[in-house]
Amino acid sequence: MRTAADLESRLAGRLADLRVERGWSLDELAAQAGVSRSTLSRLERAEISPTAAQLGKLCAVYGRTMSQLLAEVESEPPQLVRADRQQVWRDEESGFTRRSVSPPHPGLKAEIVEGLLRAGADIPYDRPPVPGQEQHIWVLDGTLELTVDGQRHDLQEGDCLRFRLWGPTRFRNPGPRAVRYAVLVVLP
């Protein structure tokens, strides 16, 4: 059985591999991603876990969605993804939990992610991981304030926002309870 520590270790190794594949130094990556050199070094050695914001910045630099990056550290996912086998990633600092309900898979053009933000959580992303990527965000429970390319959308339970992602986004839970939502990502 895979453990969170195993995932963190594989993720750290993959982040280091991606940088080396491009021939970038830690300083070059730090300048592009807006993450300090020392933090990048610690991430690549699995001394610390990345926050959602840091992982978002690195995904943008590498031109990958967060799901694609996490899928790269997983073995080939089965056709049927049982609930107890879905990869869950937590950023305790920001209050974000991400479940890969239907992970990226060769030959498929979409993935489904479940997001959970605790009350008061606020996560900005500077830029999209893949410009022009199509997303559909469906609020399952709670309230989500989602800003896409400077336009704020207040989503209630049952609402669905559809868009192509070209610029910054911000996921904010104004509270008073956690918000749970599904994201359908159409892969390029």
N, C-alpha and C. Protein backbone atom coordinates (compact mmCIF):
# COMPACT_ATOMS: atom_id res chain seq x y z
N MET A 1 0.83 -1.18 0.00
CA MET A 1 0.00 0.00 0.00
C MET A 1 0.88 1.25 0.00
N ARG A 2 0.50 2.21 -0.80
CA ARG A 2 1.26 3.45 -0.90
C ARG A 2 0.98 4.33 0.30
N THR A 3 2.01 5.01 0.77
CA THR A 3 1.84 5.92 1.90
C THR A 3 2.05 7.35 1.42
N ALA A 4 1.62 8.30 2.25
CA ALA A 4 1.83 9.71 1.93
C ALA A 4 3.32 10.02 1.80
N ALA A 5 4.14 9.38 2.63
CA ALA A 5 5.58 9.61 2.56
C ALA A 5 6.16 9.11 1.24
N ASP A 6 5.64 7.99 0.74
CA ASP A 6 6.08 7.48 -0.56
C ASP A 6 5.76 8.48 -1.66
N LEU A 7 4.53 9.00 -1.63
CA LEU A 7 4.11 9.98 -2.63
C LEU A 7 4.98 11.23 -2.56
N GLU A 8 5.23 11.73 -1.35
CA GLU A 8 6.06 12.93 -1.18
C GLU A 8 7.47 12.69 -1.73
N SER A 9 8.01 11.53 -1.47
CA SER A 9 9.36 11.21 -1.95
C SER A 9 9.40 11.14 -3.48
N ARG A 10 8.40 10.47 -4.08
CA ARG A 10 8.35 10.39 -5.55
C ARG A 10 8.10 11.77 -6.17
N LEU A 11 7.28 12.58 -5.53
CA LEU A 11 7.01 13.92 -6.02
C LEU A 11 8.29 14.76 -5.98
N ALA A 12 9.03 14.67 -4.90
CA ALA A 12 10.29 15.41 -4.79
C ALA A 12 11.25 15.00 -5.90
N GLY A 13 11.35 13.70 -6.14
CA GLY A 13 12.23 13.21 -7.20
C GLY A 13 11.78 13.68 -8.58
N ARG A 14 10.48 13.70 -8.81
CA ARG A 14 9.98 14.13 -10.12
C ARG A 14 10.23 15.62 -10.33
N LEU A 15 10.05 16.41 -9.28
CA LEU A 15 10.33 17.85 -9.39
C LEU A 15 11.80 18.09 -9.74
N ALA A 16 12.68 17.35 -9.11
CA ALA A 16 14.11 17.49 -9.41
C ALA A 16 14.39 17.05 -10.85
N ASP A 17 13.77 15.95 -11.27
CA ASP A 17 13.98 15.46 -12.65
C ASP A 17 13.51 16.49 -13.68
N LEU A 18 12.36 17.10 -13.45
CA LEU A 18 11.84 18.09 -14.40
C LEU A 18 12.80 19.26 -14.57
N ARG A 19 13.37 19.72 -13.46
CA ARG A 19 14.32 20.84 -13.52
C ARG A 19 15.57 20.43 -14.28
N VAL A 20 16.10 19.25 -13.96
CA VAL A 20 17.33 18.76 -14.60
C VAL A 20 17.11 18.51 -16.09
N GLU A 21 15.93 17.96 -16.46
CA GLU A 21 15.62 17.71 -17.87
C GLU A 21 15.70 18.99 -18.70
N ARG A 22 15.40 20.11 -18.08
CA ARG A 22 15.42 21.39 -18.79
C ARG A 22 16.78 22.09 -18.69
N GLY A 23 17.67 21.50 -17.91
CA GLY A 23 19.00 22.08 -17.76
C GLY A 23 19.00 23.35 -16.92
N TRP A 24 18.04 23.50 -16.03
CA TRP A 24 17.93 24.70 -15.21
C TRP A 24 18.62 24.52 -13.87
N SER A 25 19.21 25.57 -13.40
CA SER A 25 19.74 25.59 -12.05
C SER A 25 18.59 25.92 -11.10
N LEU A 26 18.82 25.73 -9.82
CA LEU A 26 17.80 26.12 -8.84
C LEU A 26 17.52 27.62 -8.92
N ASP A 27 18.56 28.42 -9.18
CA ASP A 27 18.37 29.86 -9.30
C ASP A 27 17.48 30.21 -10.49
N GLU A 28 17.69 29.53 -11.62
CA GLU A 28 16.86 29.80 -12.80
C GLU A 28 15.40 29.43 -12.55
N LEU A 29 15.19 28.28 -11.93
CA LEU A 29 13.82 27.86 -11.62
C LEU A 29 13.19 28.81 -10.61
N ALA A 30 13.95 29.23 -9.62
CA ALA A 30 13.42 30.16 -8.61
C ALA A 30 12.95 31.45 -9.26
N ALA A 31 13.72 31.96 -10.22
CA ALA A 31 13.35 33.20 -10.91
C ALA A 31 12.07 33.01 -11.73
N GLN A 32 11.93 31.87 -12.39
CA GLN A 32 10.75 31.62 -13.22
C GLN A 32 9.50 31.34 -12.40
N ALA A 33 9.66 30.61 -11.31
CA ALA A 33 8.50 30.16 -10.53
C ALA A 33 8.10 31.13 -9.43
N GLY A 34 9.02 31.99 -9.01
CA GLY A 34 8.71 32.87 -7.89
C GLY A 34 8.71 32.14 -6.56
N VAL A 35 9.53 31.09 -6.47
CA VAL A 35 9.71 30.31 -5.25
C VAL A 35 11.20 30.38 -4.91
N SER A 36 11.52 30.59 -3.65
CA SER A 36 12.93 30.78 -3.30
C SER A 36 13.77 29.54 -3.62
N ARG A 37 15.05 29.80 -3.88
CA ARG A 37 15.98 28.72 -4.20
C ARG A 37 16.05 27.72 -3.06
N SER A 38 16.13 28.21 -1.83
CA SER A 38 16.24 27.31 -0.68
C SER A 38 15.00 26.44 -0.53
N THR A 39 13.82 27.00 -0.77
CA THR A 39 12.59 26.22 -0.71
C THR A 39 12.59 25.14 -1.79
N LEU A 40 12.98 25.51 -3.00
CA LEU A 40 13.05 24.53 -4.09
C LEU A 40 14.00 23.39 -3.75
N SER A 41 15.14 23.74 -3.19
CA SER A 41 16.12 22.72 -2.81
C SER A 41 15.53 21.77 -1.78
N ARG A 42 14.86 22.31 -0.79
CA ARG A 42 14.25 21.48 0.27
C ARG A 42 13.11 20.63 -0.30
N LEU A 43 12.33 21.18 -1.26
CA LEU A 43 11.26 20.42 -1.90
C LEU A 43 11.82 19.23 -2.66
N GLU A 44 12.89 19.46 -3.41
CA GLU A 44 13.49 18.41 -4.23
C GLU A 44 14.16 17.33 -3.38
N ARG A 45 14.51 17.63 -2.16
CA ARG A 45 15.10 16.64 -1.26
C ARG A 45 14.05 16.04 -0.32
N ALA A 46 12.77 16.39 -0.52
CA ALA A 46 11.64 15.90 0.29
C ALA A 46 11.80 16.25 1.77
N GLU A 47 12.48 17.37 2.04
CA GLU A 47 12.60 17.83 3.42
C GLU A 47 11.33 18.54 3.86
N ILE A 48 10.62 19.13 2.90
CA ILE A 48 9.34 19.78 3.16
C ILE A 48 8.36 19.38 2.06
N SER A 49 7.07 19.52 2.35
CA SER A 49 6.04 19.26 1.35
C SER A 49 5.64 20.58 0.71
N PRO A 50 5.37 20.57 -0.59
CA PRO A 50 4.97 21.82 -1.25
C PRO A 50 3.57 22.24 -0.81
N THR A 51 3.35 23.55 -0.75
CA THR A 51 2.00 24.07 -0.54
C THR A 51 1.28 24.03 -1.88
N ALA A 52 -0.03 24.22 -1.85
CA ALA A 52 -0.80 24.25 -3.10
C ALA A 52 -0.32 25.37 -4.00
N ALA A 53 -0.04 26.53 -3.40
CA ALA A 53 0.42 27.68 -4.19
C ALA A 53 1.78 27.39 -4.83
N GLN A 54 2.71 26.80 -4.07
CA GLN A 54 4.03 26.47 -4.63
C GLN A 54 3.91 25.45 -5.75
N LEU A 55 3.10 24.42 -5.52
CA LEU A 55 2.92 23.40 -6.54
C LEU A 55 2.27 24.00 -7.78
N GLY A 56 1.33 24.92 -7.58
CA GLY A 56 0.70 25.60 -8.71
C GLY A 56 1.71 26.38 -9.53
N LYS A 57 2.62 27.08 -8.86
CA LYS A 57 3.65 27.85 -9.57
C LYS A 57 4.58 26.93 -10.35
N LEU A 58 4.98 25.82 -9.74
CA LEU A 58 5.87 24.89 -10.43
C LEU A 58 5.17 24.22 -11.61
N CYS A 59 3.90 23.87 -11.44
CA CYS A 59 3.15 23.28 -12.55
C CYS A 59 3.06 24.25 -13.72
N ALA A 60 2.87 25.53 -13.41
CA ALA A 60 2.78 26.53 -14.48
C ALA A 60 4.10 26.62 -15.24
N VAL A 61 5.21 26.60 -14.53
CA VAL A 61 6.53 26.67 -15.18
C VAL A 61 6.77 25.44 -16.04
N TYR A 62 6.32 24.28 -15.56
CA TYR A 62 6.55 23.03 -16.29
C TYR A 62 5.44 22.71 -17.29
N GLY A 63 4.39 23.54 -17.37
CA GLY A 63 3.33 23.34 -18.35
C GLY A 63 2.50 22.10 -18.09
N ARG A 64 2.23 21.83 -16.82
CA ARG A 64 1.45 20.66 -16.43
C ARG A 64 0.35 21.08 -15.46
N THR A 65 -0.74 20.31 -15.47
CA THR A 65 -1.72 20.50 -14.41
C THR A 65 -1.19 19.81 -13.17
N MET A 66 -1.75 20.16 -12.02
CA MET A 66 -1.35 19.50 -10.79
C MET A 66 -1.64 18.00 -10.89
N SER A 67 -2.76 17.66 -11.50
CA SER A 67 -3.11 16.24 -11.65
C SER A 67 -2.12 15.51 -12.54
N GLN A 68 -1.69 16.15 -13.61
CA GLN A 68 -0.71 15.51 -14.49
C GLN A 68 0.59 15.26 -13.74
N LEU A 69 1.04 16.25 -12.96
CA LEU A 69 2.28 16.08 -12.20
C LEU A 69 2.13 14.94 -11.19
N LEU A 70 1.02 14.94 -10.46
CA LEU A 70 0.83 13.89 -9.46
C LEU A 70 0.67 12.52 -10.12
N ALA A 71 0.06 12.49 -11.31
CA ALA A 71 -0.09 11.22 -12.02
C ALA A 71 1.27 10.67 -12.46
N GLU A 72 2.22 11.57 -12.71
CA GLU A 72 3.55 11.15 -13.13
C GLU A 72 4.30 10.42 -12.02
N VAL A 73 3.88 10.61 -10.78
CA VAL A 73 4.55 9.93 -9.68
C VAL A 73 3.75 8.72 -9.21
N GLU A 74 2.67 8.46 -9.89
CA GLU A 74 1.83 7.30 -9.62
C GLU A 74 2.10 6.23 -10.68
N SER A 75 1.77 5.01 -10.36
CA SER A 75 1.82 3.97 -11.39
C SER A 75 0.59 4.13 -12.27
N GLU A 76 0.52 3.41 -13.37
CA GLU A 76 -0.60 3.49 -14.31
C GLU A 76 -1.91 3.29 -13.55
N PRO A 77 -2.83 4.27 -13.60
CA PRO A 77 -4.08 4.11 -12.85
C PRO A 77 -5.00 3.10 -13.54
N PRO A 78 -5.77 2.37 -12.74
CA PRO A 78 -6.70 1.39 -13.32
C PRO A 78 -7.89 2.10 -13.98
N GLN A 79 -8.62 1.37 -14.80
CA GLN A 79 -9.81 1.94 -15.44
C GLN A 79 -10.85 2.30 -14.39
N LEU A 80 -11.07 1.43 -13.42
CA LEU A 80 -11.99 1.70 -12.32
C LEU A 80 -11.18 2.24 -11.15
N VAL A 81 -11.53 3.43 -10.70
CA VAL A 81 -10.80 4.05 -9.61
C VAL A 81 -11.69 4.01 -8.37
N ARG A 82 -11.45 3.05 -7.52
CA ARG A 82 -12.23 2.90 -6.29
C ARG A 82 -11.94 4.06 -5.34
N ALA A 83 -12.95 4.43 -4.57
CA ALA A 83 -12.82 5.58 -3.67
C ALA A 83 -11.63 5.45 -2.74
N ASP A 84 -11.38 4.26 -2.22
CA ASP A 84 -10.28 4.08 -1.28
C ASP A 84 -8.91 4.05 -1.95
N ARG A 85 -8.88 4.10 -3.29
CA ARG A 85 -7.61 4.11 -4.03
C ARG A 85 -7.34 5.46 -4.67
N GLN A 86 -8.24 6.41 -4.50
CA GLN A 86 -8.04 7.74 -5.09
C GLN A 86 -6.99 8.50 -4.29
N GLN A 87 -6.05 9.08 -5.00
CA GLN A 87 -4.95 9.81 -4.38
C GLN A 87 -5.48 11.08 -3.73
N VAL A 88 -5.14 11.28 -2.47
CA VAL A 88 -5.53 12.48 -1.73
C VAL A 88 -4.27 13.22 -1.34
N TRP A 89 -4.29 14.52 -1.59
CA TRP A 89 -3.15 15.38 -1.25
C TRP A 89 -3.67 16.52 -0.40
N ARG A 90 -2.98 16.83 0.68
CA ARG A 90 -3.41 17.87 1.60
C ARG A 90 -2.34 18.94 1.76
N ASP A 91 -2.80 20.17 1.79
CA ASP A 91 -1.96 21.30 2.14
C ASP A 91 -2.55 21.86 3.43
N GLU A 92 -2.05 21.39 4.55
CA GLU A 92 -2.59 21.79 5.86
C GLU A 92 -2.47 23.28 6.08
N GLU A 93 -1.38 23.87 5.59
CA GLU A 93 -1.15 25.29 5.80
C GLU A 93 -2.25 26.15 5.20
N SER A 94 -2.67 25.84 3.98
CA SER A 94 -3.69 26.66 3.32
C SER A 94 -5.11 26.14 3.55
N GLY A 95 -5.25 24.93 4.05
CA GLY A 95 -6.57 24.37 4.27
C GLY A 95 -7.20 23.77 3.04
N PHE A 96 -6.37 23.23 2.14
CA PHE A 96 -6.83 22.67 0.88
C PHE A 96 -6.58 21.17 0.86
N THR A 97 -7.62 20.41 0.47
CA THR A 97 -7.50 18.98 0.26
C THR A 97 -7.94 18.68 -1.16
N ARG A 98 -7.16 17.88 -1.86
CA ARG A 98 -7.41 17.57 -3.27
C ARG A 98 -7.46 16.07 -3.45
N ARG A 99 -8.57 15.58 -3.99
CA ARG A 99 -8.73 14.15 -4.27
C ARG A 99 -8.78 13.97 -5.78
N SER A 100 -7.93 13.09 -6.30
CA SER A 100 -7.93 12.79 -7.72
C SER A 100 -8.95 11.68 -7.96
N VAL A 101 -10.19 12.08 -8.25
CA VAL A 101 -11.30 11.14 -8.42
C VAL A 101 -11.11 10.31 -9.68
N SER A 102 -10.81 10.97 -10.78
CA SER A 102 -10.52 10.31 -12.05
C SER A 102 -9.23 10.90 -12.58
N PRO A 103 -8.09 10.28 -12.25
CA PRO A 103 -6.79 10.85 -12.61
C PRO A 103 -6.54 10.84 -14.12
N PRO A 104 -5.59 11.66 -14.57
CA PRO A 104 -5.24 11.64 -15.99
C PRO A 104 -4.87 10.21 -16.39
N HIS A 105 -5.20 9.86 -17.62
CA HIS A 105 -4.94 8.52 -18.10
C HIS A 105 -4.64 8.60 -19.59
N PRO A 106 -3.65 7.87 -20.08
CA PRO A 106 -3.36 7.89 -21.51
C PRO A 106 -4.61 7.56 -22.33
N GLY A 107 -4.85 8.34 -23.35
CA GLY A 107 -5.98 8.10 -24.22
C GLY A 107 -7.26 8.78 -23.78
N LEU A 108 -7.29 9.34 -22.58
CA LEU A 108 -8.46 10.06 -22.09
C LEU A 108 -8.16 11.55 -22.08
N LYS A 109 -9.16 12.36 -22.31
CA LYS A 109 -8.93 13.79 -22.44
C LYS A 109 -9.45 14.61 -21.27
N ALA A 110 -9.87 13.96 -20.19
CA ALA A 110 -10.38 14.71 -19.05
C ALA A 110 -10.00 14.03 -17.75
N GLU A 111 -10.10 14.79 -16.70
CA GLU A 111 -9.89 14.27 -15.36
C GLU A 111 -10.89 14.95 -14.43
N ILE A 112 -11.16 14.31 -13.31
CA ILE A 112 -12.06 14.89 -12.32
C ILE A 112 -11.32 14.96 -11.00
N VAL A 113 -11.40 16.14 -10.37
CA VAL A 113 -10.75 16.39 -9.10
C VAL A 113 -11.81 16.89 -8.12
N GLU A 114 -11.73 16.43 -6.89
CA GLU A 114 -12.57 16.98 -5.83
C GLU A 114 -11.70 17.88 -4.97
N GLY A 115 -12.18 19.09 -4.74
CA GLY A 115 -11.47 20.03 -3.89
C GLY A 115 -12.26 20.28 -2.63
N LEU A 116 -11.56 20.47 -1.53
CA LEU A 116 -12.18 20.82 -0.26
C LEU A 116 -11.36 21.96 0.34
N LEU A 117 -12.03 23.08 0.59
CA LEU A 117 -11.37 24.23 1.21
C LEU A 117 -12.04 24.49 2.55
N ARG A 118 -11.23 24.60 3.60
CA ARG A 118 -11.82 24.92 4.90
C ARG A 118 -12.27 26.38 4.89
N ALA A 119 -13.13 26.73 5.82
CA ALA A 119 -13.63 28.09 5.94
C ALA A 119 -12.46 29.06 6.09
N GLY A 120 -12.49 30.13 5.32
CA GLY A 120 -11.44 31.14 5.37
C GLY A 120 -10.25 30.87 4.46
N ALA A 121 -10.19 29.70 3.85
CA ALA A 121 -9.06 29.38 2.96
C ALA A 121 -9.07 30.31 1.75
N ASP A 122 -7.88 30.68 1.33
CA ASP A 122 -7.72 31.61 0.21
C ASP A 122 -6.47 31.21 -0.55
N ILE A 123 -6.63 30.69 -1.77
CA ILE A 123 -5.49 30.20 -2.54
C ILE A 123 -5.43 30.89 -3.89
N PRO A 124 -4.43 31.76 -4.09
CA PRO A 124 -4.25 32.39 -5.41
C PRO A 124 -3.26 31.60 -6.25
N TYR A 125 -3.51 31.57 -7.56
CA TYR A 125 -2.58 30.98 -8.52
C TYR A 125 -2.22 32.10 -9.50
N ASP A 126 -0.92 32.37 -9.65
CA ASP A 126 -0.45 33.47 -10.49
C ASP A 126 -0.77 33.29 -11.96
N ARG A 127 -0.73 32.05 -12.42
CA ARG A 127 -0.93 31.78 -13.84
C ARG A 127 -1.41 30.34 -14.01
N PRO A 128 -1.99 30.06 -15.16
CA PRO A 128 -2.48 28.70 -15.37
C PRO A 128 -1.33 27.73 -15.63
N PRO A 129 -1.50 26.47 -15.24
CA PRO A 129 -0.46 25.49 -15.55
C PRO A 129 -0.37 25.24 -17.05
N VAL A 130 -1.52 25.28 -17.73
CA VAL A 130 -1.58 25.10 -19.17
C VAL A 130 -2.52 26.18 -19.72
N PRO A 131 -1.98 27.23 -20.36
CA PRO A 131 -2.84 28.30 -20.87
C PRO A 131 -3.92 27.77 -21.83
N GLY A 132 -5.14 28.28 -21.65
CA GLY A 132 -6.25 27.90 -22.49
C GLY A 132 -6.95 26.63 -22.06
N GLN A 133 -6.52 26.05 -20.96
CA GLN A 133 -7.10 24.81 -20.48
C GLN A 133 -8.58 25.02 -20.11
N GLU A 134 -9.41 24.08 -20.49
CA GLU A 134 -10.85 24.14 -20.18
C GLU A 134 -11.10 23.51 -18.81
N GLN A 135 -11.87 24.22 -17.98
CA GLN A 135 -12.25 23.71 -16.67
C GLN A 135 -13.73 23.95 -16.43
N HIS A 136 -14.34 23.04 -15.67
CA HIS A 136 -15.72 23.16 -15.24
C HIS A 136 -15.69 22.94 -13.72
N ILE A 137 -16.13 23.92 -12.95
CA ILE A 137 -16.10 23.81 -11.50
C ILE A 137 -17.54 23.79 -10.98
N TRP A 138 -17.88 22.70 -10.30
CA TRP A 138 -19.24 22.47 -9.81
C TRP A 138 -19.19 22.41 -8.29
N VAL A 139 -19.89 23.32 -7.63
CA VAL A 139 -19.91 23.37 -6.17
C VAL A 139 -20.89 22.31 -5.66
N LEU A 140 -20.38 21.39 -4.87
CA LEU A 140 -21.18 20.30 -4.33
C LEU A 140 -21.77 20.63 -2.97
N ASP A 141 -21.04 21.42 -2.18
CA ASP A 141 -21.50 21.76 -0.84
C ASP A 141 -20.77 23.01 -0.38
N GLY A 142 -21.51 24.03 0.07
CA GLY A 142 -20.90 25.24 0.57
C GLY A 142 -20.91 26.36 -0.45
N THR A 143 -20.04 27.33 -0.21
CA THR A 143 -19.94 28.53 -1.04
C THR A 143 -18.49 28.74 -1.45
N LEU A 144 -18.28 29.04 -2.72
CA LEU A 144 -16.92 29.26 -3.24
C LEU A 144 -16.88 30.59 -3.97
N GLU A 145 -15.91 31.40 -3.61
CA GLU A 145 -15.64 32.65 -4.34
C GLU A 145 -14.47 32.33 -5.27
N LEU A 146 -14.73 32.37 -6.57
CA LEU A 146 -13.71 32.00 -7.54
C LEU A 146 -13.47 33.18 -8.47
N THR A 147 -12.24 33.64 -8.52
CA THR A 147 -11.87 34.73 -9.40
C THR A 147 -11.06 34.15 -10.55
N VAL A 148 -11.54 34.41 -11.78
CA VAL A 148 -10.89 33.91 -12.98
C VAL A 148 -10.58 35.10 -13.87
N ASP A 149 -9.31 35.30 -14.19
CA ASP A 149 -8.89 36.42 -15.04
C ASP A 149 -9.46 37.75 -14.55
N GLY A 150 -9.45 37.96 -13.24
CA GLY A 150 -9.90 39.23 -12.66
C GLY A 150 -11.39 39.36 -12.43
N GLN A 151 -12.18 38.39 -12.87
CA GLN A 151 -13.63 38.46 -12.68
C GLN A 151 -14.04 37.51 -11.55
N ARG A 152 -14.69 38.09 -10.53
CA ARG A 152 -15.11 37.31 -9.37
C ARG A 152 -16.48 36.67 -9.62
N HIS A 153 -16.57 35.39 -9.21
CA HIS A 153 -17.82 34.63 -9.31
C HIS A 153 -18.12 34.06 -7.94
N ASP A 154 -19.32 34.33 -7.42
CA ASP A 154 -19.75 33.77 -6.15
C ASP A 154 -20.62 32.56 -6.45
N LEU A 155 -20.10 31.37 -6.17
CA LEU A 155 -20.77 30.12 -6.50
C LEU A 155 -21.40 29.51 -5.26
N GLN A 156 -22.64 29.09 -5.41
CA GLN A 156 -23.38 28.42 -4.35
C GLN A 156 -23.51 26.95 -4.69
N GLU A 157 -23.98 26.16 -3.73
CA GLU A 157 -24.19 24.74 -3.94
C GLU A 157 -25.01 24.50 -5.21
N GLY A 158 -24.50 23.65 -6.09
CA GLY A 158 -25.17 23.31 -7.34
C GLY A 158 -24.72 24.14 -8.53
N ASP A 159 -24.10 25.32 -8.30
CA ASP A 159 -23.63 26.17 -9.40
C ASP A 159 -22.42 25.55 -10.09
N CYS A 160 -22.31 25.81 -11.39
CA CYS A 160 -21.18 25.33 -12.18
C CYS A 160 -20.63 26.48 -13.01
N LEU A 161 -19.34 26.73 -12.90
CA LEU A 161 -18.67 27.76 -13.69
C LEU A 161 -17.80 27.05 -14.72
N ARG A 162 -17.94 27.45 -16.00
CA ARG A 162 -17.17 26.85 -17.10
C ARG A 162 -16.32 27.93 -17.73
N PHE A 163 -15.06 27.62 -18.02
CA PHE A 163 -14.18 28.63 -18.59
C PHE A 163 -12.94 28.00 -19.18
N ARG A 164 -12.24 28.80 -19.97
CA ARG A 164 -10.88 28.47 -20.43
C ARG A 164 -9.96 29.33 -19.59
N LEU A 165 -8.92 28.73 -19.11
CA LEU A 165 -8.03 29.37 -18.15
C LEU A 165 -6.85 30.03 -18.87
N TRP A 166 -6.80 31.36 -18.82
CA TRP A 166 -5.73 32.11 -19.48
C TRP A 166 -4.87 32.90 -18.50
N GLY A 167 -5.41 33.26 -17.36
CA GLY A 167 -4.67 34.11 -16.44
C GLY A 167 -4.75 33.60 -15.01
N PRO A 168 -4.57 34.52 -14.06
CA PRO A 168 -4.57 34.12 -12.65
C PRO A 168 -5.96 33.69 -12.18
N THR A 169 -5.96 32.86 -11.14
CA THR A 169 -7.20 32.45 -10.49
C THR A 169 -7.04 32.55 -8.98
N ARG A 170 -8.16 32.60 -8.31
CA ARG A 170 -8.14 32.65 -6.85
C ARG A 170 -9.34 31.87 -6.33
N PHE A 171 -9.08 30.89 -5.49
CA PHE A 171 -10.12 30.09 -4.85
C PHE A 171 -10.21 30.56 -3.40
N ARG A 172 -11.39 31.04 -3.01
CA ARG A 172 -11.56 31.56 -1.65
C ARG A 172 -12.86 31.02 -1.07
N ASN A 173 -12.78 30.56 0.16
CA ASN A 173 -13.96 30.11 0.87
C ASN A 173 -14.31 31.15 1.93
N PRO A 174 -15.38 31.94 1.69
CA PRO A 174 -15.74 32.96 2.66
C PRO A 174 -16.35 32.39 3.93
N GLY A 175 -16.61 31.08 3.97
CA GLY A 175 -17.13 30.42 5.18
C GLY A 175 -18.63 30.49 5.24
N PRO A 176 -19.23 30.10 6.29
CA PRO A 176 -18.65 29.74 7.59
C PRO A 176 -18.24 28.27 7.72
N ARG A 177 -18.45 27.46 6.66
CA ARG A 177 -18.09 26.04 6.72
C ARG A 177 -17.26 25.69 5.49
N ALA A 178 -16.74 24.49 5.47
CA ALA A 178 -15.91 24.05 4.34
C ALA A 178 -16.75 24.03 3.06
N VAL A 179 -16.07 24.22 1.94
CA VAL A 179 -16.71 24.10 0.63
C VAL A 179 -16.10 22.90 -0.08
N ARG A 180 -16.97 22.11 -0.71
CA ARG A 180 -16.54 20.94 -1.48
C ARG A 180 -17.00 21.15 -2.92
N TYR A 181 -16.08 20.93 -3.86
CA TYR A 181 -16.41 21.16 -5.26
C TYR A 181 -15.71 20.13 -6.13
N ALA A 182 -16.25 19.95 -7.33
CA ALA A 182 -15.64 19.06 -8.31
C ALA A 182 -15.11 19.92 -9.46
N VAL A 183 -13.96 19.51 -9.96
CA VAL A 183 -13.35 20.20 -11.11
C VAL A 183 -13.19 19.17 -12.22
N LEU A 184 -13.79 19.47 -13.36
CA LEU A 184 -13.57 18.68 -14.57
C LEU A 184 -12.53 19.44 -15.37
N VAL A 185 -11.40 18.82 -15.62
CA VAL A 185 -10.32 19.43 -16.38
C VAL A 185 -10.22 18.69 -17.70
N VAL A 186 -10.33 19.43 -18.79
CA VAL A 186 -10.17 18.86 -20.12
C VAL A 186 -8.71 19.08 -20.51
N LEU A 187 -8.00 18.00 -20.72
CA LEU A 187 -6.57 18.07 -20.98
C LEU A 187 -6.30 18.39 -22.45
N PRO A 188 -5.20 19.11 -22.71
CA PRO A 188 -4.88 19.46 -24.10
C PRO A 188 -4.48 18.23 -24.92
